[in-house]
Short mmCIF file of C-alpha atoms in Angstrom, two decimals:
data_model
loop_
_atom_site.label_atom_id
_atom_site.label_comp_id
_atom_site.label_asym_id
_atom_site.label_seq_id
_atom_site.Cartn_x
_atom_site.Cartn_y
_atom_site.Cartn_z
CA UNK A 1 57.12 -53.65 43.91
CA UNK A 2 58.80 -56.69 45.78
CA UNK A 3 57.26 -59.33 47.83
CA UNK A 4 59.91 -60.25 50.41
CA UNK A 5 59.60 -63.75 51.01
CA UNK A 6 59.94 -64.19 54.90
CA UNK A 7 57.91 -67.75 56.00
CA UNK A 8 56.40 -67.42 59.33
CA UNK A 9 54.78 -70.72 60.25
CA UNK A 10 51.85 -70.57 62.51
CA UNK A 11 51.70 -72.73 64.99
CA UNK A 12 47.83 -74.10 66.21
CA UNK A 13 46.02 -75.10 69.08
CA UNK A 14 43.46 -77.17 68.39
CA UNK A 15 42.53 -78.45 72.07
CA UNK A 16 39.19 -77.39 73.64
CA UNK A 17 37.84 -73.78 72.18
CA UNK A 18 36.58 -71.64 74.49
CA UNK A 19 33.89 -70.49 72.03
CA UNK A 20 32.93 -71.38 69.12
CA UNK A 21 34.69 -68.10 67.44
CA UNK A 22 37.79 -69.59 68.42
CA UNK A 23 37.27 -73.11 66.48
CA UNK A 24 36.43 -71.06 63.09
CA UNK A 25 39.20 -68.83 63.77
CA UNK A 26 41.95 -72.14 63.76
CA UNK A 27 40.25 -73.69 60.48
CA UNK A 28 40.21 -70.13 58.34
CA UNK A 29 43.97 -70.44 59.73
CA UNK A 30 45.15 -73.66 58.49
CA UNK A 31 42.57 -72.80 55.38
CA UNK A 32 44.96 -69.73 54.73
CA UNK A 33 48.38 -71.61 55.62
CA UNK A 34 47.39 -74.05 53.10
CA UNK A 35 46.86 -71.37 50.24
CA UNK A 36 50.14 -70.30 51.60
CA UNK A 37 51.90 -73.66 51.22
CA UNK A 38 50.32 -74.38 47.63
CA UNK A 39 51.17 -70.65 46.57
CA UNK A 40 55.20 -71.11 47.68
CA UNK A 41 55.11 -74.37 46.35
CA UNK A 42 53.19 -74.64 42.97
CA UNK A 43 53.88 -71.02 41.71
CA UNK A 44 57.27 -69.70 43.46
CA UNK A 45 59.40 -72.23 43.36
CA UNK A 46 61.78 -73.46 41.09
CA UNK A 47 63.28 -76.87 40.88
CA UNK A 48 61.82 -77.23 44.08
CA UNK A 49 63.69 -74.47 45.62
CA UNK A 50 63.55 -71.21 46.55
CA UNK A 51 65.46 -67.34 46.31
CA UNK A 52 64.74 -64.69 48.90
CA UNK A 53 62.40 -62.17 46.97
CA UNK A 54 60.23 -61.56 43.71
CA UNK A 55 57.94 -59.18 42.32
CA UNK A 56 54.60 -59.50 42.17
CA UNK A 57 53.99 -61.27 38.99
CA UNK A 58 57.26 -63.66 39.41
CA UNK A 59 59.31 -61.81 36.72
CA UNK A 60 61.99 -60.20 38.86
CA UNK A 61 63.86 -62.54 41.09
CA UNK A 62 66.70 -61.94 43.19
CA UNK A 63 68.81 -63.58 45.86
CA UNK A 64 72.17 -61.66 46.93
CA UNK A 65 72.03 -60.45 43.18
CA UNK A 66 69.36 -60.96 40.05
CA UNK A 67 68.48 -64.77 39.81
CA UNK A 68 67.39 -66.62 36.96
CA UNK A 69 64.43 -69.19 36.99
CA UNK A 70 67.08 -71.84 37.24
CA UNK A 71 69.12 -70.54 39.97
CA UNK A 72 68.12 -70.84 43.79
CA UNK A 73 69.44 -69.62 46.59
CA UNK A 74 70.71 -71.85 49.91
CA UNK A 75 71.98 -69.03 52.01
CA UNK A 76 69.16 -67.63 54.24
CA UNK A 77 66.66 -67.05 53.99
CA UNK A 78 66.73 -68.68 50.96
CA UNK A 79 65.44 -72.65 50.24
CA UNK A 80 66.65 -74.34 53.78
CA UNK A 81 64.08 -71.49 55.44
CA UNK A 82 61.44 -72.12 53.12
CA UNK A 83 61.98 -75.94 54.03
CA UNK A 84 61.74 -75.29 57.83
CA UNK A 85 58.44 -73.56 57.60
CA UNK A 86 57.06 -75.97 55.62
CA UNK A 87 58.41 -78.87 58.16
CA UNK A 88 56.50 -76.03 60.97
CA UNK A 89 53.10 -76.49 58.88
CA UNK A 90 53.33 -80.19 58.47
CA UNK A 91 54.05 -80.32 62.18
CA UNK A 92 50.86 -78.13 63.07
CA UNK A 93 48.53 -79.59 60.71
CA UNK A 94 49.80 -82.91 59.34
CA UNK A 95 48.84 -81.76 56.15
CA UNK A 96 50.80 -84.09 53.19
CA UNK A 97 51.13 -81.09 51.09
CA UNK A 98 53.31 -79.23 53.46
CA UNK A 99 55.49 -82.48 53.67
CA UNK A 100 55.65 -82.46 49.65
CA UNK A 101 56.91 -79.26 49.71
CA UNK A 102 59.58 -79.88 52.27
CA UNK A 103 60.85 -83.13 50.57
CA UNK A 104 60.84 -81.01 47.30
CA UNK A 105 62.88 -78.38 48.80
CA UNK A 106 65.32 -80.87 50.18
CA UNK A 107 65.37 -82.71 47.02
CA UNK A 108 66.39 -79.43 45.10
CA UNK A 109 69.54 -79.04 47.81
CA UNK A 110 70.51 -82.13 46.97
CA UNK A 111 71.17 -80.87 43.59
CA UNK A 112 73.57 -78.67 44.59
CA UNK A 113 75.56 -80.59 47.53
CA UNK A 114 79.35 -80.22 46.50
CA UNK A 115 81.77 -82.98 46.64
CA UNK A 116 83.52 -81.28 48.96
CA UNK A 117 80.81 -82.32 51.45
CA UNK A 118 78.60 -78.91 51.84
CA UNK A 119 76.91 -76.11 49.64
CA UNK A 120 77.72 -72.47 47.94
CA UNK A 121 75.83 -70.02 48.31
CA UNK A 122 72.89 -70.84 45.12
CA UNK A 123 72.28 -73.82 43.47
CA UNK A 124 72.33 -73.70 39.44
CA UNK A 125 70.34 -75.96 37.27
CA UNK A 126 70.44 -74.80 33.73
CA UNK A 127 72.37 -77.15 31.75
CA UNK A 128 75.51 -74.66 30.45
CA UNK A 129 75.79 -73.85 34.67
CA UNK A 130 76.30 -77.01 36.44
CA UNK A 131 79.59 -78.42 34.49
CA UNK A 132 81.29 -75.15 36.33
CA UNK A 133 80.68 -77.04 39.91
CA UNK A 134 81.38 -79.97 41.36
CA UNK A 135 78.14 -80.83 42.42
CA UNK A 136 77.66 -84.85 43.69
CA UNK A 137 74.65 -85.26 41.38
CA UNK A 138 77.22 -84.67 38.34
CA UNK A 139 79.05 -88.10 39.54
CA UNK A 140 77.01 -89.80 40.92
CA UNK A 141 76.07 -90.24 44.99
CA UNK A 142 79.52 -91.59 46.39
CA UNK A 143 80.25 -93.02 49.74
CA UNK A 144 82.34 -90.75 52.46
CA UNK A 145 85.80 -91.56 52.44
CA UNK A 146 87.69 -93.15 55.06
CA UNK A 147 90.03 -90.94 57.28
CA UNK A 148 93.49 -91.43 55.84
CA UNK A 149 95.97 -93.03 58.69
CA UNK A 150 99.39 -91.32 57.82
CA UNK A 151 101.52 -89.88 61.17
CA UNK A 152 102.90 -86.90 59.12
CA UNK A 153 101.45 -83.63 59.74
CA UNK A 154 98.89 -82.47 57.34
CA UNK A 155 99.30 -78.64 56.04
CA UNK A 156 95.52 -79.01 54.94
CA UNK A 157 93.33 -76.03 56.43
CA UNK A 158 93.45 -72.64 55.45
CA UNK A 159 96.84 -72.35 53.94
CA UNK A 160 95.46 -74.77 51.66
CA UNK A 161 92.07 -74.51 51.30
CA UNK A 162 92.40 -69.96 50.27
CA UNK A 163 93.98 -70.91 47.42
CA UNK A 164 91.00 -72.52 45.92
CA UNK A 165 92.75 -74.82 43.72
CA UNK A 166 89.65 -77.15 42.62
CA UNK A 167 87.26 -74.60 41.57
CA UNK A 168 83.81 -74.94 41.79
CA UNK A 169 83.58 -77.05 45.04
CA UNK A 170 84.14 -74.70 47.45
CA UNK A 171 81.71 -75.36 50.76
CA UNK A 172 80.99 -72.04 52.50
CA UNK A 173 80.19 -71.60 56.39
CA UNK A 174 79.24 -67.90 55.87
CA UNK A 175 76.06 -66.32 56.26
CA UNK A 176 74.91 -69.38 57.61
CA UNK A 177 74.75 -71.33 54.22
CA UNK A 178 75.63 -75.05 54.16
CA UNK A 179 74.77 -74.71 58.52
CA UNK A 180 71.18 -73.71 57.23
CA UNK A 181 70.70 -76.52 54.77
CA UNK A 182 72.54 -79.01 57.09
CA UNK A 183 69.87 -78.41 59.78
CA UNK A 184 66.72 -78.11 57.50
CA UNK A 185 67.88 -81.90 55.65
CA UNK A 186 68.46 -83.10 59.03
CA UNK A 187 65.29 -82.22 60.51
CA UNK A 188 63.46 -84.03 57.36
CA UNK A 189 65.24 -86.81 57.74
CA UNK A 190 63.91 -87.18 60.97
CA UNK A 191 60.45 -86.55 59.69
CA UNK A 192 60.60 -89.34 57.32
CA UNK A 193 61.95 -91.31 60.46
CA UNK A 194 65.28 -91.60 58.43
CA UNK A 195 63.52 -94.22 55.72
CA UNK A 196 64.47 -91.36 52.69
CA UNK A 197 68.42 -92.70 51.94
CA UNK A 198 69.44 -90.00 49.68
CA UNK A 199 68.39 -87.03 52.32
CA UNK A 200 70.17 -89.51 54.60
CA UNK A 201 73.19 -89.94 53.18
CA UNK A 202 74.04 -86.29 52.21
CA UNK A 203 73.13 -85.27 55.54
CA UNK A 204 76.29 -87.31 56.80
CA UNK A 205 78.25 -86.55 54.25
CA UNK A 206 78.07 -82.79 55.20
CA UNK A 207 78.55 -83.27 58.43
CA UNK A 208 81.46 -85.46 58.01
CA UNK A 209 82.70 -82.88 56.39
CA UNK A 210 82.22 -80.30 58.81
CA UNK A 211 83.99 -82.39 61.42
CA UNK A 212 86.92 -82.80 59.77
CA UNK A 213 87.68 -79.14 58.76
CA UNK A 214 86.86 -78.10 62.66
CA UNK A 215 90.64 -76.85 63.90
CA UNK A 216 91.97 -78.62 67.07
CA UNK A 217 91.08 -75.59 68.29
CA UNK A 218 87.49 -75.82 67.67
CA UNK A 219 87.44 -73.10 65.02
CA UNK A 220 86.45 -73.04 61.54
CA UNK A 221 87.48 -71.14 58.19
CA UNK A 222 85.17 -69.44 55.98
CA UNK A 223 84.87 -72.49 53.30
CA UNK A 224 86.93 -75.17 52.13
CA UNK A 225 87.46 -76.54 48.69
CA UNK A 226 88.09 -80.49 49.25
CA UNK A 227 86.39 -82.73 51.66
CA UNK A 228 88.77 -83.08 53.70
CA UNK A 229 90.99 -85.62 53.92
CA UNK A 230 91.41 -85.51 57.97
CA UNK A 231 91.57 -82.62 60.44
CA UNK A 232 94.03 -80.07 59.96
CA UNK A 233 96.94 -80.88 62.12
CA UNK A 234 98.11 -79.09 65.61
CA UNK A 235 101.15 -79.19 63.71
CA UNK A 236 100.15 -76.55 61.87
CA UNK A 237 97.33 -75.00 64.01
CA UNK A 238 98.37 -74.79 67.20
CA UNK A 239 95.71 -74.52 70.04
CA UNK A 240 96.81 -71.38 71.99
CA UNK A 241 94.77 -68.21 73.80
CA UNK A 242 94.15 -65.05 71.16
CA UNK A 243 96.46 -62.25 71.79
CA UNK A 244 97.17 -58.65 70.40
CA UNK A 245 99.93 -58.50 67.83
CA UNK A 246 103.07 -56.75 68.40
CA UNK A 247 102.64 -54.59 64.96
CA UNK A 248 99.81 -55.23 61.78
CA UNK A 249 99.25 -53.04 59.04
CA UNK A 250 96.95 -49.95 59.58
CA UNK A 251 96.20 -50.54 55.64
CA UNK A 252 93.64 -52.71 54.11
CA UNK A 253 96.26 -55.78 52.45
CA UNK A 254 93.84 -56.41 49.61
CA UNK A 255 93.57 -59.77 51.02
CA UNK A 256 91.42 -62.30 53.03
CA UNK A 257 93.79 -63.54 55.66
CA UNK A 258 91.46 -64.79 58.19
CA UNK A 259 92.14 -68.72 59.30
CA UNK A 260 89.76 -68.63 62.08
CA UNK A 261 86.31 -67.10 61.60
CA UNK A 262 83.36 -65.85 64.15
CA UNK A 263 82.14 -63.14 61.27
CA UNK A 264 78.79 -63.37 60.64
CA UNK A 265 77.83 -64.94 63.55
CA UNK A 266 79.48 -68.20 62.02
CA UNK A 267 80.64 -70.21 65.23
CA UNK A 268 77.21 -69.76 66.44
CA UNK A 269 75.89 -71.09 63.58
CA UNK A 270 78.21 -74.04 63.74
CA UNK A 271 77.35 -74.45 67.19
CA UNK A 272 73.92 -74.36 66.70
CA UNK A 273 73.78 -77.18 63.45
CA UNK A 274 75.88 -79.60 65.84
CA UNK A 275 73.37 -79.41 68.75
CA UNK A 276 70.21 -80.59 66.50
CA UNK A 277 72.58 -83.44 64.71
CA UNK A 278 73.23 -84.39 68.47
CA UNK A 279 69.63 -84.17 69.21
CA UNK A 280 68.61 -85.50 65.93
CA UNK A 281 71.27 -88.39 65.11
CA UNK A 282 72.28 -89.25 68.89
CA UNK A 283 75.83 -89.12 67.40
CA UNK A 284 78.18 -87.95 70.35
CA UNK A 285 80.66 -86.81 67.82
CA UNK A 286 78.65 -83.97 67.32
CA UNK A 287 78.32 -82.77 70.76
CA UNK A 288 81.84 -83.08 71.13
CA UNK A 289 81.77 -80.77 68.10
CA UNK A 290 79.82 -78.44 69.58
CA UNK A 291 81.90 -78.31 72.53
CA UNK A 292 85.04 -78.20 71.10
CA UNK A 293 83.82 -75.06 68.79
CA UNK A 294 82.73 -73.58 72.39
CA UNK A 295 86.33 -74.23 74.06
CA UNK A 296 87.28 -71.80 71.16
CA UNK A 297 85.74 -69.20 71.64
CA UNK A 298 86.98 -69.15 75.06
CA UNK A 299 90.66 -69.33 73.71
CA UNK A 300 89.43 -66.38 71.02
CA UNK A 301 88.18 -64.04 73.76
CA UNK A 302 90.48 -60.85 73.71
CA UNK A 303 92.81 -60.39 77.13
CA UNK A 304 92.42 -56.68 78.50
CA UNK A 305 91.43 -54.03 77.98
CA UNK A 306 89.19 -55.01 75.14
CA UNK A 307 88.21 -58.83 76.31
CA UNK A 308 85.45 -59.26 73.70
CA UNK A 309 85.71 -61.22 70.30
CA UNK A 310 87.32 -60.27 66.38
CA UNK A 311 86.07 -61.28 63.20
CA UNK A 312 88.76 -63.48 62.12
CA UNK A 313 92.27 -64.41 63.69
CA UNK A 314 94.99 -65.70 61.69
CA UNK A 315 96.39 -69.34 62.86
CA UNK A 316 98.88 -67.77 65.44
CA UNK A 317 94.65 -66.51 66.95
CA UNK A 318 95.55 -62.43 66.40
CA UNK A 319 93.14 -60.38 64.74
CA UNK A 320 93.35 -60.23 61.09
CA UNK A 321 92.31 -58.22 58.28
CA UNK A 322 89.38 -59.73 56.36
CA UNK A 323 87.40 -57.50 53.87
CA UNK A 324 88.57 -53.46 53.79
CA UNK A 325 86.10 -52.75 56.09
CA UNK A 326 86.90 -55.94 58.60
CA UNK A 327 90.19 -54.36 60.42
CA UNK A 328 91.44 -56.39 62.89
CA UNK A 329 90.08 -55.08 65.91
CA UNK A 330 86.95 -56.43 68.28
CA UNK A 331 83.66 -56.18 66.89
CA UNK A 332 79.90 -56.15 68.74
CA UNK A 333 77.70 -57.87 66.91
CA UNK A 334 79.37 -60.93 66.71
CA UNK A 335 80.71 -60.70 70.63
CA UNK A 336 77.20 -60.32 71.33
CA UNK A 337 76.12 -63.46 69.35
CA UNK A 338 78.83 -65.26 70.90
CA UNK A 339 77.73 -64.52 74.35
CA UNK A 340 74.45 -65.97 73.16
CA UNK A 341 76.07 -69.33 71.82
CA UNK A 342 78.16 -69.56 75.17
CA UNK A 343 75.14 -69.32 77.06
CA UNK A 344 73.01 -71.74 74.95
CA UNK A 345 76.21 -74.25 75.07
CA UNK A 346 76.29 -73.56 78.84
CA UNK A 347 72.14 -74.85 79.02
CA UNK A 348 72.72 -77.90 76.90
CA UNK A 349 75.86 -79.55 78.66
CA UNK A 350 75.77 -78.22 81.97
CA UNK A 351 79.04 -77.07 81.81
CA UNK A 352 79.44 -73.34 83.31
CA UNK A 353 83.10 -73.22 82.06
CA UNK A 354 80.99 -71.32 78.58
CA UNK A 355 80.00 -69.02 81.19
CA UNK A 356 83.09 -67.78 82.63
CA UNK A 357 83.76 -65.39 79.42
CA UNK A 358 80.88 -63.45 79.36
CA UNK A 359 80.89 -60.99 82.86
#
């Protein structure tokens, strides 16, 4: 039988009770939150971090696949999850131990930040694994590199980036997974009032990296394998409206030929990790960020008769084919969460132009 590992942190009120029942109810709360935190912390994870379910005595683990006892898992609701309910309980209670956890769970992403600026999908420790990736740890912390000043067009972006030339360093954006760990290290740098510098400094080196493989569109891909040197270029990318193609192939290609990705709910998610390093950092870069990625998906919105939102577009923004079962055609789950993301971009800048899509 599996315990599915789903953190729900429970928040507490510990103003005036309006009996005493309600005072012994909050303390057998934070009594059983703690068992909780110790439990997740002392006996589930591993290197600090965490997968997304085990059995009940700890033998079977599994994230999107079996897992070893050196393997954990940064997509959600893997480790960055974990983190943010831990960060929930030392908010509610203060208590250190929650904080230990956190720092131990950020600590463990560290491990497995790629030099390419953001994180795969699981982080591996055992000794024979971590030569196949390019993790920082293996070199050494180094500083983020300047932006190279050079008036020639760059080709860099997806026509570079799919062929996955340097293996082992390749950043991914889907399901959520270096967005996820990006927000959780960002929010515990915070906590430790910015005084931890590793935490610091791999927080902005991710999202360096993340703002310079945005599109001048506002778009992103679905990972990249370099930090990037600078943005791709217009040159190559050129910011235009999405339209229908004149012909495509009613045949799967047996190829991933997406440039511009919302699958997965992934400009949300981008959307969503620049707004708390605005909050967080005060950095208007990022709110420019999260604006630009917004003035996308108004270019990616479909004309009539379908005027909803695709999977993926290719750089001249028509539908592509992604996986065999990802035609290129509109899709509702992701128009739906990219309504949501308008709106919530709409609420933070005041701006009603994120609106306009949506009726």
């Amino acid at each position: 039988m599996k315990m599915w590992i789903l953190p729900i942190a429970t928040v507490f009120s510990f103003g005036a009770a309006a009996s005493p029942g309600w005072a012994d109810l909050a303390k057998d709360a934070e009594k059983t939150l703690n068992r909780a935190i110790h439990f997740f912390h002392k006996e589930v994870a591993s290197h600090g971090g965490y997968l997304w379910a085990y059995s009940g005595n700890l033998k079977l683990r599994q994230g999107e696949g079996r897992a070893d006892e050196h393997t954990i898992w940064v997509q959600p609701p893997g480790t960055p999850t974990i983190g943010e309910a831990f960060l929930d309980a030392y908010d509610a209670t203060g208590d250190a131990a929650a904080l230990r956890a956190a720092i131990d769970a950020g600590e463990a992403l560290l491990a497995g930040q790629l030099e390419s600026g953001g994180w795969t999908y699981h982080v591996r420790f055992a000794e024979n694994e971590r030569p196949r990736y390019r993790y920082r740890q293996r070199l050494g912390v180094k500083p983020i590199p300047t932006l190279v000043r050079n008036d020639k067009p760059s080709k860099e972006g997806w026509a570079i980036w799919k062929q996955r030339k340097i293996k082992g360093n390749q950043t991914t954006l889907d399901d959520d997974t270096t967005q996820a760990a990006v927000r959780f290290l960002a929010r515990l740098d915070k906590t430790l009032e910015f005084k931890n510098e590793r935490i610091h400094e791999a927080v902005k080196f991710a999202l360096a990296s993340l703002l310079r493989s945005q599109y001048p569109n506002g778009g992103w891909s679905h990972n990249y394998d370099r930090f990037p040197s600078r943005p791709p270029s217009e040159h190559y990318y050129p910011i235009k409206p999405a339209g229908y193609p004149t012909t495509w192939s009613k045949t799967w290609p047996k190829n991933w030929l997406g440039c511009y990705i919302t699958n997965d709910n992934q400009m949300s998610n981008m959307i969503d990790t620049m707004l708390v390093a605005w909050e967080i950092y005060k950095d208007k870069r990022y709110l420019a960020s999260a604006k630009k990625a917004g003035d996308f998906l108004i270019l990616a919105q479909m004309p009539d008769p379908q005027p909803a939102w695709a999977q993926q577009y290719n750089a001249n923004m028509e539908p592509e084919w992604s996986r065999a079962f990802e035609p290129p055609s509109v899709t509702g789950g992701e128009s739906q969460s990219i309504m949501r993301g308008l709106i919530k971009l709409a609420r933070y800048t005041g701006d009603t132009k994120y609106l306009k899509p949506i009726p």
